[in-house]
Amino acid sequence: MPDHDSDSLLNRQTKRRRVDIGVKRTVGSTASSTAAATTSKSNVLRKLLKRANSYEDTMMPFPGTTIISQLLKNNMAKNGGGPERGERGDRGLSNASSDAPQEDACSNSSQDSTPQECLSPFGRPPGLATFDIERLNDEHLRAKRARVENIIRGMSHSPSVVQQAPSSPRGGEVCSSSSRENKRKQRLPQQQQQSFTQLVCQRKEQKQEERRQLKLQLEDMQKQLRQLQEKFFQIYDSTDDSEHNDLHNELHNDIGNMSEDSPTRSDTGGDDRGGDDLRSDNEMSDLDPGHFLDRARALLQEQALLADREKPRREGLGRSKAQGGPGSSMHAEGKQLAETLKQELNSAMTQVVDTVVKVFAKPPRPTPQQAFPPLSIPPERFPTVVNGDNPNFHTANQRLQCFGDVIIPNPLDSFASMPGMPGSTNDQTEALPLVVRKTPSEHHHQSSAVGAHGGHHHPALHPSSLSASMGFSPPSFRHPFPLPLMSYAFQSPLGGPTGGYPGKDRSSPDSMDLSRETTSLRTKMASGHHLGHHHRSCSPAHPGSTAEGLSLSLIKSECGDLQDMADISPYSGSNIQEGLSPNHLKKAKLMFFYTRYPSSNMLKMFFSDVKFNRCITSQLIKWFSNFREFYYIQMEKFARQSINDGVTGTEELSVSRDCELFRALNMHYNKANDFEVPDRFLEVAEITLREFFNAIVAGKDVDPSWKKAIYKVICKLDSEVPEVFKSPNCLQELLHE
DNA sequence: GTTGCACCTG
DNA sequence: CAGGTGCAAC
């Protein structure tokens, strides 16, 4: 036994070393994943775009996509070509952005659209039924046919349709065609490419024309704004020059910026109104309507703010508008002017919106009643970009929103909830697109009561994932669905026949922004049964939060639901929680004073108010494992310390309630010190300490597995946990004694 | 194949 | 405290 043990443990040690390497491996994989991060970003985009494309193809396009596509394209352009460009840089835009990597396109197609598209250009034979089918086997002819089809299709497209297809923001500026077409084009010989290029140029011209129009309109708007400004400053410049100079400049810059290329702005994270606003205005072409709206909005707000600033100046620092305050005539006047300005700006903005919508909606597609009214995206969505948040993130999500919601009726009423909150930059809405409506059948447990269909979940959405990064502090809640989970769990039904969440998509740009818990959870979920082994990790705890239950309960329940539905049957009572709460943690810690190695059954008995599944069990076990870890670390530490202090025999070692060791332990397991630690624990602690002491003195600690013997001893020292702990209310009962 | 554990890491 | 990993026992 000892031999075997030492062998295996040595072996284990080497493994441990490998674990260390494994850590490095983790780092390495992290590195590779970061290296692949750019790739994955684009993967996600591609996926989304591809989906959009496929939907465009299959579902009959509607104007919304056109606009969105345009927006996205602009956004992509703004982001310095976006991740796509970065990644595919050498694939060359020169070779026409149509040069979508074939394999990639294929894989995408295989995921979300019909496989044929990938296998053969004849995925959509109808238009060419007259061709001899028998010759399809001939590779050459096949390619030829593809070319012809392509040309025919291209010619049959009305120029304005160009706008409709290009949803590929991957810089499909020149050849704005769908990815499928891209695939085709790949196979085109050069001569054919030429005629196609002609087409492309035609379309480009058309686009330019539209841009010109837009530009004109925008210039018009700028004029109006300037007039308003001047009007405004005529009055106020004299009152407080120093104060207003900044804003004045800002406003002027804003005006200037409005005609700028949005890309530049977004590249710098948004708020670059620094003053290089005199950039050449040549390429108005990439003007982003959303951005324009945003700027207009910002302008409006600034002017309103400007007007407001006058008041505190006279009334003190209060931010309240103090309408009834002792207003001077100047004050009232300013206020009135501000109101007027607001109104005018509003109308101006409305006009702009209408214009832009008109221009972008121009493509002669019928307007199906779609759940995605053009530009129903409130301008408030865009300030986030300007505000300096990661533009990639937002734009990516906007894309998600666009494409995802286009297909599925907007699941979260996200739009409905947003108007009326100008400038609030409702952060959680940014991630809403990640949510896909859950089908009732998939979520028939308590969680369904959480409001999958209620539409009220988003205020507390993904508390676990976004609260940390965005300072979003969820109120007490019966948590909503954890978004990443949902995005995983229900991706499959939506992902087309092949379905499934691409396992390789480990580090999507979105997931990178999410908490690691949920991210890795999704990862694990995605990896299917591979998580079987260490599923315990599937429950991100949320100790920092005040509410009980928290998101972890739902996530856990998700975990349980998805992994073993069978485990959760016995509980349907209303008192059964789905997850472990901070109180459960506290209780577990107190239980540790009695038992260091509780069995699963014991845990189930003592946490009877929790709906057990494998995840819960694992989490509880993990808790105790962590407790032990801390416990043994302390023991070793104090044993070594006492050795250093000159202690020579174990009889000198004792653990009393006032010794440092005990205080450390008590602080850990009984922080509030509102529980009286049983004497038995002191005994066990003393024994443990002495075990460590002896082992260290004997030099056993050179053996990498030297602790194992100690563990063996300690695990036998568990004592009965008082019945009180079986009560769900044990904490109250215990702590009030 | 599952489960529980220790270890390491963040 | 949780994630991840390897290992061992069942």
CSV table of C-alpha atoms (C1' of nucleotides) in Angstrom, one decimal, chain A residues 15 524 534 537 541 585 619 622-623, chain C residues 1-9:
chain,number,residue,atom,x,y,z
A,15,LYS,CA,1.2,14.6,-13.2
A,524,LYS,CA,-19.0,23.6,-21.1
A,534,HIS,CA,-16.4,18.1,-13.8
A,537,SER,CA,-18.1,24.0,-12.4
A,541,ALA,CA,-21.8,31.4,-7.3
A,585,LEU,CA,-22.8,28.8,2.2
A,619,GLN,CA,-21.0,22.7,-5.7
A,622,LYS,CA,-16.6,21.8,-3.8
A,623,TRP,CA,-17.4,24.1,-1.0
C,1,DC,C1',-14.8,30.6,-4.0
C,2,DA,C1',-14.8,28.6,-8.5
C,3,DG,C1',-12.6,26.7,-12.7
C,4,DG,C1',-9.7,23.4,-14.4
C,5,DT,C1',-7.1,19.2,-14.2
C,6,DG,C1',-5.4,14.6,-13.2
C,7,DC,C1',-6.1,10.8,-10.5
C,8,DA,C1',-8.2,6.9,-8.2
C,9,DA,C1',-12.0,4.2,-6.7
